[in-house]
PDB file of C-alpha atoms in Angstrom:
ATOM      1  CA  MET A   1      84.940 111.679 123.382  1.00 49.00           C
ATOM      2  CA  GLY A   2      83.994 108.271 124.738  1.00 58.00           C
ATOM      3  CA  SER A   3      83.075 107.019 121.267  1.00 64.00           C
ATOM      4  CA  ALA A   4      86.417 108.150 119.832  1.00 66.00           C
ATOM      5  CA  SER A   5      88.269 106.445 122.660  1.00 70.00           C
ATOM      6  CA  PHE A   6      86.336 103.228 122.071  1.00 60.00           C
ATOM      7  CA  MET A   7      87.150 103.310 118.365  1.00 62.00           C
ATOM      8  CA  LYS A   8      90.866 103.767 119.072  1.00 64.00           C
ATOM      9  CA  LYS A   9      90.839 100.820 121.456  1.00 57.00           C
ATOM     10  CA  ALA A  10      88.979  98.689 118.928  1.00 58.00           C
ATOM     11  CA  GLN A  11      91.439  99.609 116.180  1.00 61.00           C
ATOM     12  CA  ALA A  12      94.383  98.786 118.415  1.00 59.00           C
ATOM     13  CA  LEU A  13      92.816  95.445 119.317  1.00 58.00           C
ATOM     14  CA  LEU A  14      92.060  94.495 115.725  1.00 58.00           C
ATOM     15  CA  ARG A  15      95.341  95.718 114.255  1.00 69.00           C
ATOM     16  CA  ILE A  16      97.497  92.885 112.932  1.00 70.00           C
ATOM     17  CA  ARG A  17     101.150  93.505 113.653  1.00 76.00           C
ATOM     18  CA  ASN A  18     102.681  90.301 112.295  1.00 82.00           C
ATOM     19  CA  GLN A  19     104.026  91.174 108.851  1.00 88.00           C
ATOM     20  CA  LEU A  20     103.476  87.732 107.333  1.00 90.00           C
ATOM     21  CA  ALA A  21      99.877  87.653 108.557  1.00 90.00           C
ATOM     22  CA  ARG A  22      99.304  91.108 107.058  1.00 92.00           C
ATOM     23  CA  GLU A  23     100.754  89.989 103.729  1.00 92.00           C
ATOM     24  CA  CYS A  24      98.633  86.825 103.674  1.00 93.00           C
ATOM     25  CA  LEU A  25      95.433  88.718 104.431  1.00 94.00           C
ATOM     26  CA  ALA A  26      96.250  91.341 101.792  1.00 94.00           C
ATOM     27  CA  GLU A  27      96.977  88.656  99.202  1.00 95.00           C
ATOM     28  CA  LEU A  28      93.806  86.772 100.142  1.00 96.00           C
ATOM     29  CA  LEU A  29      91.668  89.902  99.786  1.00 95.00           C
ATOM     30  CA  SER A  30      93.362  90.890  96.517  1.00 96.00           C
ATOM     31  CA  VAL A  31      92.763  87.497  94.923  1.00 96.00           C
ATOM     32  CA  PHE A  32      89.196  87.455  96.222  1.00 97.00           C
ATOM     33  CA  VAL A  33      88.516  90.829  94.585  1.00 96.00           C
ATOM     34  CA  LEU A  34      90.199  89.679  91.365  1.00 96.00           C
ATOM     35  CA  MET A  35      88.190  86.491  91.138  1.00 96.00           C
ATOM     36  CA  LEU A  36      84.866  87.926  92.276  1.00 97.00           C
ATOM     37  CA  ILE A  37      84.866  90.371  89.369  1.00 96.00           C
ATOM     38  CA  ASN A  38      86.470  87.919  86.938  1.00 95.00           C
ATOM     39  CA  LEU A  39      84.055  85.049  87.578  1.00 96.00           C
ATOM     40  CA  GLY A  40      81.133  87.451  87.876  1.00 96.00           C
ATOM     41  CA  GLY A  41      81.795  88.627  84.320  1.00 94.00           C
ATOM     42  CA  ALA A  42      81.808  85.018  83.109  1.00 94.00           C
ATOM     43  CA  ALA A  43      78.636  84.193  85.054  1.00 95.00           C
ATOM     44  CA  GLN A  44      76.789  87.141  83.548  1.00 95.00           C
ATOM     45  CA  MET A  45      77.862  86.105  80.055  1.00 95.00           C
ATOM     46  CA  VAL A  46      76.957  82.411  80.415  1.00 94.00           C
ATOM     47  CA  THR A  47      73.705  82.594  82.367  1.00 94.00           C
ATOM     48  CA  THR A  48      72.176  85.200  80.049  1.00 93.00           C
ATOM     49  CA  SER A  49      73.201  83.326  76.871  1.00 91.00           C
ATOM     50  CA  GLU A  50      75.400  86.338  76.004  1.00 91.00           C
ATOM     51  CA  THR A  51      72.473  88.782  75.984  1.00 90.00           C
ATOM     52  CA  LYS A  52      73.988  90.780  78.859  1.00 90.00           C
ATOM     53  CA  GLY A  53      77.640  90.122  78.181  1.00 85.00           C
ATOM     54  CA  ASN A  54      79.995  88.449  75.733  1.00 90.00           C
ATOM     55  CA  TYR A  55      83.586  87.228  75.638  1.00 87.00           C
ATOM     56  CA  PHE A  56      84.953  90.751  75.324  1.00 90.00           C
ATOM     57  CA  SER A  57      82.983  92.024  78.321  1.00 92.00           C
ATOM     58  CA  SER A  58      84.161  88.975  80.288  1.00 92.00           C
ATOM     59  CA  TYR A  59      87.773  89.653  79.323  1.00 92.00           C
ATOM     60  CA  LEU A  60      87.356  93.341  80.149  1.00 94.00           C
ATOM     61  CA  ALA A  61      85.971  92.468  83.582  1.00 94.00           C
ATOM     62  CA  GLY A  62      88.968  90.227  84.207  1.00 92.00           C
ATOM     63  CA  ALA A  63      91.433  92.921  83.155  1.00 93.00           C
ATOM     64  CA  LEU A  64      89.807  95.635  85.257  1.00 95.00           C
ATOM     65  CA  ALA A  65      89.682  93.179  88.160  1.00 95.00           C
ATOM     66  CA  ILE A  66      93.479  93.001  87.975  1.00 94.00           C
ATOM     67  CA  MET A  67      93.666  96.776  88.378  1.00 94.00           C
ATOM     68  CA  VAL A  68      91.365  96.784  91.420  1.00 95.00           C
ATOM     69  CA  ALA A  69      93.161  93.805  92.969  1.00 95.00           C
ATOM     70  CA  VAL A  70      96.601  95.408  92.644  1.00 93.00           C
ATOM     71  CA  HIS A  71      95.314  98.579  94.292  1.00 93.00           C
ATOM     72  CA  THR A  72      93.717  96.466  97.035  1.00 93.00           C
ATOM     73  CA  GLY A  73      96.807  94.669  98.315  1.00 90.00           C
ATOM     74  CA  GLY A  74      99.799  95.858  96.323  1.00 88.00           C
ATOM     75  CA  GLY A  75     101.180  98.020  99.107  1.00 88.00           C
ATOM     76  CA  VAL A  76     101.231  95.159 101.623  1.00 91.00           C
ATOM     77  CA  SER A  77     101.699  91.840  99.825  1.00 89.00           C
ATOM     78  CA  GLY A  78     102.853  93.047  96.444  1.00 88.00           C
ATOM     79  CA  ALA A  79      99.592  91.658  94.997  1.00 89.00           C
ATOM     80  CA  HIS A  80     101.224  88.700  93.263  1.00 92.00           C
ATOM     81  CA  LEU A  81      97.749  87.212  92.617  1.00 92.00           C
ATOM     82  CA  ASN A  82      99.303  84.340  90.695  1.00 94.00           C
ATOM     83  CA  PRO A  83     101.542  81.387  91.734  1.00 94.00           C
ATOM     84  CA  ALA A  84     103.323  81.649  88.386  1.00 93.00           C
ATOM     85  CA  PHE A  85     104.326  85.229  89.155  1.00 93.00           C
ATOM     86  CA  SER A  86     105.365  84.320  92.714  1.00 95.00           C
ATOM     87  CA  PHE A  87     107.511  81.536  91.267  1.00 95.00           C
ATOM     88  CA  ALA A  88     109.091  83.913  88.740  1.00 93.00           C
ATOM     89  CA  VAL A  89     110.087  86.498  91.354  1.00 92.00           C
ATOM     90  CA  CYS A  90     111.493  83.708  93.530  1.00 94.00           C
ATOM     91  CA  LEU A  91     113.683  82.630  90.610  1.00 93.00           C
ATOM     92  CA  LEU A  92     114.838  86.229  90.217  1.00 92.00           C
ATOM     93  CA  GLU A  93     115.652  86.317  93.967  1.00 91.00           C
ATOM     94  CA  GLN A  94     113.164  89.140  94.506  1.00 91.00           C
ATOM     95  CA  PHE A  95     111.014  87.042  96.854  1.00 92.00           C
ATOM     96  CA  PRO A  96     112.019  84.451  99.495  1.00 94.00           C
ATOM     97  CA  TRP A  97     111.387  80.817  98.586  1.00 95.00           C
ATOM     98  CA  TRP A  98     109.998  79.985 102.022  1.00 95.00           C
ATOM     99  CA  LYS A  99     107.063  82.326 101.382  1.00 94.00           C
ATOM    100  CA  PHE A 100     106.235  80.745  98.035  1.00 95.00           C
ATOM    101  CA  PRO A 101     104.083  77.810  99.282  1.00 95.00           C
ATOM    102  CA  ILE A 102     102.323  80.132 101.725  1.00 96.00           C
ATOM    103  CA  TYR A 103     101.402  82.579  98.959  1.00 95.00           C
ATOM    104  CA  VAL A 104     100.247  79.745  96.675  1.00 96.00           C
ATOM    105  CA  ALA A 105      97.972  78.389  99.405  1.00 96.00           C
ATOM    106  CA  VAL A 106      96.532  81.832 100.138  1.00 96.00           C
ATOM    107  CA  GLN A 107      96.004  82.605  96.437  1.00 96.00           C
ATOM    108  CA  THR A 108      94.203  79.303  95.905  1.00 96.00           C
ATOM    109  CA  LEU A 109      92.055  79.874  98.984  1.00 97.00           C
ATOM    110  CA  GLY A 110      91.112  83.356  97.792  1.00 96.00           C
ATOM    111  CA  SER A 111      90.021  81.949  94.429  1.00 97.00           C
ATOM    112  CA  PHE A 112      88.012  79.198  96.104  1.00 97.00           C
ATOM    113  CA  ILE A 113      86.171  81.640  98.365  1.00 97.00           C
ATOM    114  CA  ALA A 114      85.462  83.980  95.435  1.00 97.00           C
ATOM    115  CA  ALA A 115      84.029  81.073  93.419  1.00 97.00           C
ATOM    116  CA  ALA A 116      81.705  80.270  96.324  1.00 97.00           C
ATOM    117  CA  ALA A 117      80.642  83.929  96.500  1.00 97.00           C
ATOM    118  CA  VAL A 118      79.870  84.063  92.760  1.00 97.00           C
ATOM    119  CA  TYR A 119      77.918  80.809  93.038  1.00 97.00           C
ATOM    120  CA  VAL A 120      75.776  82.347  95.788  1.00 97.00           C
ATOM    121  CA  LEU A 121      75.409  85.620  93.880  1.00 97.00           C
ATOM    122  CA  TYR A 122      74.302  83.869  90.680  1.00 96.00           C
ATOM    123  CA  TYR A 123      72.644  80.875  92.331  1.00 96.00           C
ATOM    124  CA  ASP A 124      69.186  81.449  90.848  1.00 96.00           C
ATOM    125  CA  ALA A 125      70.617  82.334  87.428  1.00 95.00           C
ATOM    126  CA  ILE A 126      72.831  79.236  87.321  1.00 96.00           C
ATOM    127  CA  TRP A 127      70.025  76.849  88.232  1.00 95.00           C
ATOM    128  CA  HIS A 128      67.570  78.548  85.883  1.00 95.00           C
ATOM    129  CA  TYR A 129      70.005  78.510  82.969  1.00 94.00           C
ATOM    130  CA  SER A 130      71.113  74.908  83.581  1.00 93.00           C
ATOM    131  CA  ASN A 131      67.541  73.601  83.948  1.00 92.00           C
ATOM    132  CA  GLY A 132      68.447  72.204  87.349  1.00 88.00           C
ATOM    133  CA  THR A 133      71.441  70.133  86.227  1.00 90.00           C
ATOM    134  CA  LEU A 134      75.044  71.146  86.841  1.00 92.00           C
ATOM    135  CA  THR A 135      77.048  69.939  83.841  1.00 89.00           C
ATOM    136  CA  THR A 136      80.509  70.464  82.387  1.00 88.00           C
ATOM    137  CA  SER A 137      79.500  69.996  78.744  1.00 85.00           C
ATOM    138  CA  GLY A 138      76.563  70.512  76.440  1.00 84.00           C
ATOM    139  CA  PRO A 139      74.508  73.591  75.507  1.00 87.00           C
ATOM    140  CA  ARG A 140      73.560  74.335  79.132  1.00 91.00           C
ATOM    141  CA  GLU A 141      76.905  73.748  80.813  1.00 92.00           C
ATOM    142  CA  THR A 142      77.842  76.125  83.605  1.00 93.00           C
ATOM    143  CA  ALA A 143      81.262  74.811  84.694  1.00 93.00           C
ATOM    144  CA  SER A 144      82.979  77.302  82.360  1.00 91.00           C
ATOM    145  CA  ILE A 145      81.771  80.125  84.603  1.00 94.00           C
ATOM    146  CA  PHE A 146      84.314  79.052  87.179  1.00 95.00           C
ATOM    147  CA  ALA A 147      87.218  77.401  85.348  1.00 92.00           C
ATOM    148  CA  THR A 148      88.626  77.435  81.830  1.00 88.00           C
ATOM    149  CA  TYR A 149      88.210  74.556  79.378  1.00 87.00           C
ATOM    150  CA  PRO A 150      89.895  73.990  76.002  1.00 88.00           C
ATOM    151  CA  ALA A 151      88.189  74.525  72.667  1.00 85.00           C
ATOM    152  CA  ASP A 152      87.086  71.353  70.873  1.00 84.00           C
ATOM    153  CA  TYR A 153      90.068  71.265  68.533  1.00 87.00           C
ATOM    154  CA  VAL A 154      92.838  71.806  71.102  1.00 88.00           C
ATOM    155  CA  SER A 155      95.109  68.865  71.952  1.00 87.00           C
ATOM    156  CA  ILE A 156      96.790  68.436  75.337  1.00 87.00           C
ATOM    157  CA  ALA A 157     100.167  69.385  73.836  1.00 90.00           C
ATOM    158  CA  ASN A 158      98.762  72.496  72.157  1.00 90.00           C
ATOM    159  CA  GLY A 159      96.910  73.446  75.340  1.00 88.00           C
ATOM    160  CA  PHE A 160     100.103  73.135  77.363  1.00 90.00           C
ATOM    161  CA  LEU A 161     102.028  75.265  74.863  1.00 92.00           C
ATOM    162  CA  ASP A 162      99.215  77.805  74.851  1.00 92.00           C
ATOM    163  CA  GLN A 163      99.510  78.289  78.599  1.00 89.00           C
ATOM    164  CA  VAL A 164     103.311  78.409  78.589  1.00 91.00           C
ATOM    165  CA  ILE A 165     103.317  81.183  75.982  1.00 93.00           C
ATOM    166  CA  SER A 166     100.449  83.253  77.423  1.00 93.00           C
ATOM    167  CA  THR A 167     101.668  82.964  81.017  1.00 93.00           C
ATOM    168  CA  GLY A 168     105.224  83.736  79.928  1.00 92.00           C
ATOM    169  CA  MET A 169     103.976  86.828  78.104  1.00 94.00           C
ATOM    170  CA  LEU A 170     102.107  87.920  81.225  1.00 94.00           C
ATOM    171  CA  ILE A 171     105.140  87.565  83.495  1.00 93.00           C
ATOM    172  CA  LEU A 172     107.475  89.212  80.981  1.00 94.00           C
ATOM    173  CA  GLY A 173     105.089  92.136  80.588  1.00 93.00           C
ATOM    174  CA  VAL A 174     104.595  92.646  84.330  1.00 92.00           C
ATOM    175  CA  LEU A 175     108.333  92.505  85.016  1.00 91.00           C
ATOM    176  CA  ALA A 176     108.954  95.016  82.214  1.00 91.00           C
ATOM    177  CA  ILE A 177     106.284  97.371  83.574  1.00 90.00           C
ATOM    178  CA  MET A 178     107.720  97.191  87.104  1.00 87.00           C
ATOM    179  CA  ASP A 179     111.388  97.484  86.069  1.00 85.00           C
ATOM    180  CA  THR A 180     112.588 100.908  87.204  1.00 82.00           C
ATOM    181  CA  ARG A 181     115.475 100.750  84.719  1.00 85.00           C
ATOM    182  CA  ASN A 182     112.988 100.502  81.872  1.00 83.00           C
ATOM    183  CA  LYS A 183     110.914 103.317  80.400  1.00 81.00           C
ATOM    184  CA  PRO A 184     108.744 103.955  83.463  1.00 80.00           C
ATOM    185  CA  VAL A 185     104.967 103.948  83.643  1.00 84.00           C
ATOM    186  CA  PRO A 186     103.717 107.155  85.317  1.00 85.00           C
ATOM    187  CA  LYS A 187     103.684 106.582  89.056  1.00 84.00           C
ATOM    188  CA  GLY A 188     100.367 105.240  90.268  1.00 85.00           C
ATOM    189  CA  LEU A 189      99.329 103.957  86.847  1.00 89.00           C
ATOM    190  CA  GLU A 190     101.139 100.611  87.087  1.00 89.00           C
ATOM    191  CA  PRO A 191      97.888  98.720  87.858  1.00 91.00           C
ATOM    192  CA  VAL A 192      96.283 100.245  84.766  1.00 93.00           C
ATOM    193  CA  ALA A 193      99.247  99.169  82.623  1.00 93.00           C
ATOM    194  CA  VAL A 194      99.034  95.607  83.977  1.00 93.00           C
ATOM    195  CA  ALA A 195      95.276  95.549  83.335  1.00 94.00           C
ATOM    196  CA  LEU A 196      95.830  96.618  79.717  1.00 95.00           C
ATOM    197  CA  LEU A 197      98.530  93.958  79.362  1.00 94.00           C
ATOM    198  CA  VAL A 198      96.114  91.264  80.576  1.00 93.00           C
ATOM    199  CA  LEU A 199      93.389  92.513  78.243  1.00 94.00           C
ATOM    200  CA  ALA A 200      95.800  92.453  75.291  1.00 94.00           C
ATOM    201  CA  ILE A 201      96.793  88.849  76.053  1.00 93.00           C
ATOM    202  CA  GLU A 202      93.189  87.729  76.525  1.00 91.00           C
ATOM    203  CA  VAL A 203      91.898  89.203  73.265  1.00 91.00           C
ATOM    204  CA  SER A 204      94.860  87.785  71.304  1.00 93.00           C
ATOM    205  CA  MET A 205      95.454  84.397  72.970  1.00 90.00           C
ATOM    206  CA  GLY A 206      92.152  83.489  74.600  1.00 86.00           C
ATOM    207  CA  SER A 207      90.459  81.301  71.983  1.00 88.00           C
ATOM    208  CA  ASN A 208      92.341  78.059  72.653  1.00 88.00           C
ATOM    209  CA  CYS A 209      91.903  77.602  76.396  1.00 85.00           C
ATOM    210  CA  GLY A 210      90.222  80.720  77.749  1.00 84.00           C
ATOM    211  CA  CYS A 211      93.544  82.214  78.855  1.00 82.00           C
ATOM    212  CA  PRO A 212      93.670  81.384  82.605  1.00 83.00           C
ATOM    213  CA  MET A 213      97.429  82.130  82.958  1.00 88.00           C
ATOM    214  CA  ASN A 214      97.059  81.595  86.698  1.00 91.00           C
ATOM    215  CA  PRO A 215      97.100  78.181  88.432  1.00 91.00           C
ATOM    216  CA  ALA A 216      95.296  79.519  91.523  1.00 91.00           C
ATOM    217  CA  ARG A 217      92.678  81.281  89.384  1.00 89.00           C
ATOM    218  CA  ASP A 218      91.900  77.968  87.696  1.00 92.00           C
ATOM    219  CA  PHE A 219      92.401  75.352  90.424  1.00 93.00           C
ATOM    220  CA  GLY A 220      90.580  77.095  93.281  1.00 95.00           C
ATOM    221  CA  PRO A 221      87.276  77.564  91.405  1.00 95.00           C
ATOM    222  CA  ARG A 222      87.644  74.170  89.712  1.00 95.00           C
ATOM    223  CA  LEU A 223      87.943  72.545  93.127  1.00 95.00           C
ATOM    224  CA  PHE A 224      84.864  74.465  94.232  1.00 96.00           C
ATOM    225  CA  THR A 225      82.818  73.181  91.287  1.00 96.00           C
ATOM    226  CA  TYR A 226      83.907  69.631  92.102  1.00 95.00           C
ATOM    227  CA  MET A 227      82.677  70.035  95.673  1.00 95.00           C
ATOM    228  CA  ALA A 228      79.521  71.982  94.737  1.00 93.00           C
ATOM    229  CA  GLY A 229      78.034  69.301  92.501  1.00 90.00           C
ATOM    230  CA  TRP A 230      79.595  69.450  89.050  1.00 93.00           C
ATOM    231  CA  GLY A 231      81.537  66.277  89.827  1.00 89.00           C
ATOM    232  CA  ALA A 232      84.913  64.852  88.831  1.00 90.00           C
ATOM    233  CA  GLU A 233      84.374  65.797  85.172  1.00 88.00           C
ATOM    234  CA  VAL A 234      85.731  69.253  85.997  1.00 90.00           C
ATOM    235  CA  PHE A 235      89.204  67.685  86.263  1.00 88.00           C
ATOM    236  CA  ARG A 236      89.011  65.746  82.989  1.00 80.00           C
ATOM    237  CA  TRP A 237      90.056  66.837  79.497  1.00 71.00           C
ATOM    238  CA  VAL A 238      86.883  66.132  77.507  1.00 61.00           C
ATOM    239  CA  GLU A 239      86.667  66.685  73.753  1.00 55.00           C
ATOM    240  CA  GLY A 240      83.672  68.684  72.605  1.00 49.00           C
ATOM    241  CA  ARG A 241      83.253  70.571  75.860  1.00 50.00           C
ATOM    242  CA  GLY A 242      84.460  73.940  74.600  1.00 47.00           C
ATOM    243  CA  GLN A 243      86.439  76.615  76.388  1.00 44.00           C
ATOM    244  CA  GLY A 244      85.564  78.592  79.457  1.00 42.00           C
ATOM    245  CA  GLY A 245      85.629  82.282  80.211  1.00 42.00           C
TER     246      GLY A 245
END
Protein backbone atom coordinates (compact mmCIF):
# COMPACT_ATOMS: atom_id res chain seq x y z
CA MET A 1 0.00 0.00 0.00
CA GLY A 2 2.76 2.40 0.99
CA SER A 3 4.84 1.44 -2.05
CA ALA A 4 1.91 2.04 -4.41
CA SER A 5 1.26 5.42 -2.83
CA PHE A 6 4.92 6.37 -3.21
CA MET A 7 4.89 5.38 -6.87
CA LYS A 8 1.80 7.50 -7.54
CA LYS A 9 3.41 10.50 -5.88
CA ALA A 10 6.61 9.97 -7.86
CA GLN A 11 4.67 9.71 -11.12
CA ALA A 12 2.74 12.87 -10.34
CA LEU A 13 5.98 14.69 -9.52
CA LEU A 14 7.75 13.56 -12.67
CA ARG A 15 4.81 14.05 -15.02
CA ILE A 16 5.39 16.84 -17.54
CA ARG A 17 2.23 18.81 -18.14
CA ASN A 18 3.52 21.48 -20.52
CA GLN A 19 2.53 20.33 -24.00
CA LEU A 20 5.50 21.90 -25.78
CA ALA A 21 7.94 20.31 -23.33
CA ARG A 22 6.26 16.93 -23.87
CA GLU A 23 6.53 17.32 -27.64
CA CYS A 24 10.20 18.32 -27.46
CA LEU A 25 11.09 15.38 -25.24
CA ALA A 26 9.17 12.98 -27.48
CA GLU A 27 10.89 14.34 -30.58
CA LEU A 28 14.29 14.19 -28.87
CA LEU A 29 13.77 10.56 -27.84
CA SER A 30 12.42 9.60 -31.28
CA VAL A 31 15.41 11.08 -33.10
CA PHE A 32 17.78 9.51 -30.59
CA VAL A 33 16.26 6.07 -31.23
CA LEU A 34 16.36 6.66 -34.99
CA MET A 35 20.00 7.68 -35.01
CA LEU A 36 21.23 5.14 -32.48
CA ILE A 37 20.06 2.28 -34.69
CA ASN A 38 20.96 4.05 -37.94
CA LEU A 39 24.53 4.94 -36.96
CA GLY A 40 24.96 1.62 -35.16
CA GLY A 41 24.28 -0.19 -38.44
CA ALA A 42 26.90 1.94 -40.19
CA ALA A 43 29.42 1.42 -37.37
CA GLN A 44 29.01 -2.35 -37.53
CA MET A 45 29.51 -2.31 -41.29
CA VAL A 46 32.60 -0.05 -41.28
CA THR A 47 34.49 -1.35 -38.25
CA THR A 48 34.21 -4.99 -39.33
CA SER A 49 35.26 -4.26 -42.93
CA GLU A 50 31.79 -5.45 -44.02
CA THR A 51 32.25 -8.93 -42.51
CA LYS A 52 29.33 -8.38 -40.10
CA GLY A 53 27.26 -6.02 -42.21
CA ASN A 54 27.11 -4.38 -45.61
CA TYR A 55 25.37 -1.44 -47.26
CA PHE A 56 22.06 -3.28 -47.44
CA SER A 57 22.12 -4.20 -43.75
CA SER A 58 23.01 -0.58 -42.94
CA TYR A 59 20.11 0.68 -45.05
CA LEU A 60 17.78 -1.89 -43.49
CA ALA A 61 18.80 -0.77 -40.00
CA GLY A 62 18.06 2.83 -40.95
CA ALA A 63 14.64 1.94 -42.36
CA LEU A 64 13.63 -0.16 -39.35
CA ALA A 65 14.90 2.63 -37.10
CA ILE A 66 12.32 4.91 -38.72
CA MET A 67 9.57 2.47 -37.76
CA VAL A 68 10.72 2.28 -34.13
CA ALA A 69 11.18 6.05 -33.92
CA VAL A 70 7.68 6.79 -35.22
CA HIS A 71 6.19 4.40 -32.68
CA THR A 72 8.32 6.02 -29.95
CA GLY A 73 7.10 9.60 -30.27
CA GLY A 74 4.47 9.74 -32.99
CA GLY A 75 1.56 10.06 -30.59
CA VAL A 76 3.04 13.10 -28.83
CA SER A 77 5.24 15.06 -31.23
CA GLY A 78 4.16 13.59 -34.52
CA ALA A 79 7.68 12.12 -34.86
CA HIS A 80 8.79 14.54 -37.57
CA LEU A 81 12.40 13.32 -37.12
CA ASN A 82 13.54 15.56 -39.96
CA PRO A 83 13.75 19.38 -40.38
CA ALA A 84 12.85 18.96 -44.04
CA PHE A 85 9.58 17.28 -43.09
CA SER A 86 8.86 19.89 -40.40
CA PHE A 87 9.44 22.59 -43.01
CA ALA A 88 7.11 20.85 -45.48
CA VAL A 89 4.22 20.58 -43.02
CA CYS A 90 4.74 24.23 -42.06
CA LEU A 91 4.37 25.17 -45.73
CA LEU A 92 1.18 23.12 -45.89
CA GLU A 93 -0.09 24.96 -42.76
CA GLN A 94 -0.30 21.69 -40.84
CA PHE A 95 2.28 22.82 -38.27
CA PRO A 96 2.87 26.27 -36.70
CA TRP A 97 5.93 28.16 -37.93
CA TRP A 98 6.92 29.25 -34.43
CA LYS A 99 7.56 25.61 -33.50
CA PHE A 100 9.77 24.98 -36.51
CA PRO A 101 13.10 26.30 -35.09
CA ILE A 102 12.39 24.53 -31.80
CA TYR A 103 11.85 21.19 -33.54
CA VAL A 104 14.98 21.67 -35.68
CA ALA A 105 17.08 22.35 -32.58
CA VAL A 106 15.66 19.32 -30.77
CA GLN A 107 16.13 17.05 -33.80
CA THR A 108 19.74 18.16 -34.20
CA LEU A 109 20.39 17.66 -30.49
CA GLY A 110 18.92 14.16 -30.60
CA SER A 111 21.21 13.25 -33.50
CA PHE A 112 24.23 14.68 -31.71
CA ILE A 113 23.53 12.72 -28.53
CA ALA A 114 22.95 9.51 -30.52
CA ALA A 115 26.27 9.99 -32.33
CA ALA A 116 28.00 10.31 -28.96
CA ALA A 117 26.27 7.13 -27.75
CA VAL A 118 27.35 5.16 -30.84
CA TYR A 119 30.90 6.45 -30.43
CA VAL A 120 30.95 5.14 -26.86
CA LEU A 121 29.32 1.86 -27.88
CA TYR A 122 31.83 1.25 -30.68
CA TYR A 123 34.77 3.05 -29.09
CA ASP A 124 37.11 0.05 -29.04
CA ALA A 125 36.05 -1.05 -32.53
CA ILE A 126 36.57 2.43 -34.01
CA TRP A 127 40.04 2.84 -32.55
CA HIS A 128 41.05 -0.71 -33.47
CA TYR A 129 39.81 -0.36 -37.04
CA SER A 130 41.34 3.10 -37.53
CA ASN A 131 44.73 2.08 -36.09
CA GLY A 132 44.46 4.91 -33.58
CA THR A 133 43.89 7.72 -36.09
CA LEU A 134 40.52 9.33 -36.70
CA THR A 135 40.39 10.23 -40.40
CA THR A 136 37.79 11.33 -42.93
CA SER A 137 39.43 9.69 -45.95
CA GLY A 138 41.57 6.72 -46.85
CA PRO A 139 41.12 2.96 -46.39
CA ARG A 140 40.70 3.25 -42.60
CA GLU A 141 38.42 6.27 -42.43
CA THR A 142 35.68 6.18 -39.82
CA ALA A 143 33.93 9.53 -40.34
CA SER A 144 31.40 7.87 -42.67
CA ILE A 145 29.99 5.99 -39.68
CA PHE A 146 28.46 9.23 -38.47
CA ALA A 147 27.79 11.42 -41.52
CA THR A 148 27.34 10.88 -45.24
CA TYR A 149 29.99 11.77 -47.83
CA PRO A 150 29.71 11.87 -51.63
CA ALA A 151 31.13 9.22 -53.93
CA ASP A 152 34.36 10.17 -55.71
CA TYR A 153 32.66 11.09 -58.98
CA VAL A 154 29.88 13.30 -57.58
CA SER A 155 30.10 17.06 -58.18
CA ILE A 156 28.62 19.64 -55.80
CA ALA A 157 25.80 20.36 -58.27
CA ASN A 158 24.98 16.67 -58.72
CA GLY A 159 25.15 16.12 -54.96
CA PHE A 160 22.73 18.98 -54.37
CA LEU A 161 20.32 17.63 -56.99
CA ASP A 162 20.63 14.16 -55.50
CA GLN A 163 19.47 15.41 -52.12
CA VAL A 164 16.66 17.55 -53.53
CA ILE A 165 15.21 14.58 -55.41
CA SER A 166 15.64 11.96 -52.66
CA THR A 167 14.36 14.25 -49.90
CA GLY A 168 11.47 15.37 -52.09
CA MET A 169 10.58 11.73 -52.73
CA LEU A 170 10.67 11.04 -49.00
CA ILE A 171 8.35 13.93 -48.13
CA LEU A 172 5.98 13.16 -51.00
CA GLY A 173 5.78 9.52 -49.95
CA VAL A 174 5.17 10.29 -46.27
CA LEU A 175 2.47 12.84 -47.07
CA ALA A 176 0.79 10.34 -49.41
CA ILE A 177 0.89 7.61 -46.76
CA MET A 178 -0.60 9.92 -44.11
CA ASP A 179 -3.26 11.47 -46.38
CA THR A 180 -6.63 10.15 -45.19
CA ARG A 181 -8.18 11.01 -48.56
CA ASN A 182 -5.76 8.65 -50.27
CA LYS A 183 -5.93 4.86 -50.33
CA PRO A 184 -5.30 4.29 -46.62
CA VAL A 185 -2.61 2.16 -45.04
CA PRO A 186 -4.16 -0.24 -42.48
CA LYS A 187 -4.36 1.58 -39.17
CA GLY A 188 -1.27 1.06 -37.06
CA LEU A 189 0.90 0.07 -40.01
CA GLU A 190 1.82 3.61 -41.06
CA PRO A 191 5.31 3.36 -39.47
CA VAL A 192 5.94 0.15 -41.42
CA ALA A 193 4.89 1.84 -44.67
CA VAL A 194 7.23 4.78 -43.98
CA ALA A 195 10.07 2.38 -43.17
CA LEU A 196 9.55 0.56 -46.48
CA LEU A 197 9.47 3.91 -48.29
CA VAL A 198 12.82 4.89 -46.75
CA LEU A 199 14.32 1.51 -47.63
CA ALA A 200 13.12 1.84 -51.23
CA ILE A 201 14.71 5.29 -51.55
CA GLU A 202 17.98 4.17 -49.97
CA VAL A 203 18.45 1.12 -52.19
CA SER A 204 17.60 3.12 -55.33
CA MET A 205 19.19 6.53 -54.64
CA GLY A 206 21.91 5.86 -52.08
CA SER A 207 25.03 5.44 -54.21
CA ASN A 208 25.76 9.12 -54.88
CA CYS A 209 25.77 10.61 -51.39
CA GLY A 210 24.64 7.91 -48.98
CA CYS A 211 21.07 9.21 -48.95
CA PRO A 212 20.92 11.30 -45.73
CA MET A 213 17.65 13.10 -46.69
CA ASN A 214 17.66 14.69 -43.24
CA PRO A 215 19.65 17.82 -42.28
CA ALA A 216 19.54 16.98 -38.56
CA ARG A 217 20.58 13.37 -39.21
CA ASP A 218 23.66 14.65 -41.04
CA PHE A 219 24.61 17.85 -39.21
CA GLY A 220 24.27 16.62 -35.62
CA PRO A 221 26.64 13.64 -36.00
CA ARG A 222 28.95 15.64 -38.28
CA LEU A 223 29.27 18.28 -35.57
CA PHE A 224 30.00 15.52 -33.07
CA THR A 225 32.82 14.12 -35.21
CA TYR A 226 34.31 17.61 -35.51
CA MET A 227 34.33 17.96 -31.72
CA ALA A 228 35.43 14.36 -31.05
CA GLY A 229 38.68 14.56 -33.00
CA TRP A 230 38.03 14.05 -36.70
CA GLY A 231 38.65 17.76 -37.28
CA ALA A 232 37.35 20.38 -39.70
CA GLU A 233 37.70 17.99 -42.66
CA VAL A 234 34.26 16.63 -41.81
CA PHE A 235 32.78 19.88 -43.15
CA ARG A 236 34.76 19.91 -46.40
CA TRP A 237 33.85 18.42 -49.77
CA VAL A 238 36.94 16.31 -50.52
CA GLU A 239 37.34 14.36 -53.76
CA GLY A 240 38.33 10.74 -53.33
CA ARG A 241 36.82 10.38 -49.88
CA GLY A 242 33.89 8.19 -50.88
CA GLN A 243 30.36 8.12 -49.52
CA GLY A 244 29.15 7.36 -46.05
CA GLY A 245 26.48 5.04 -44.74
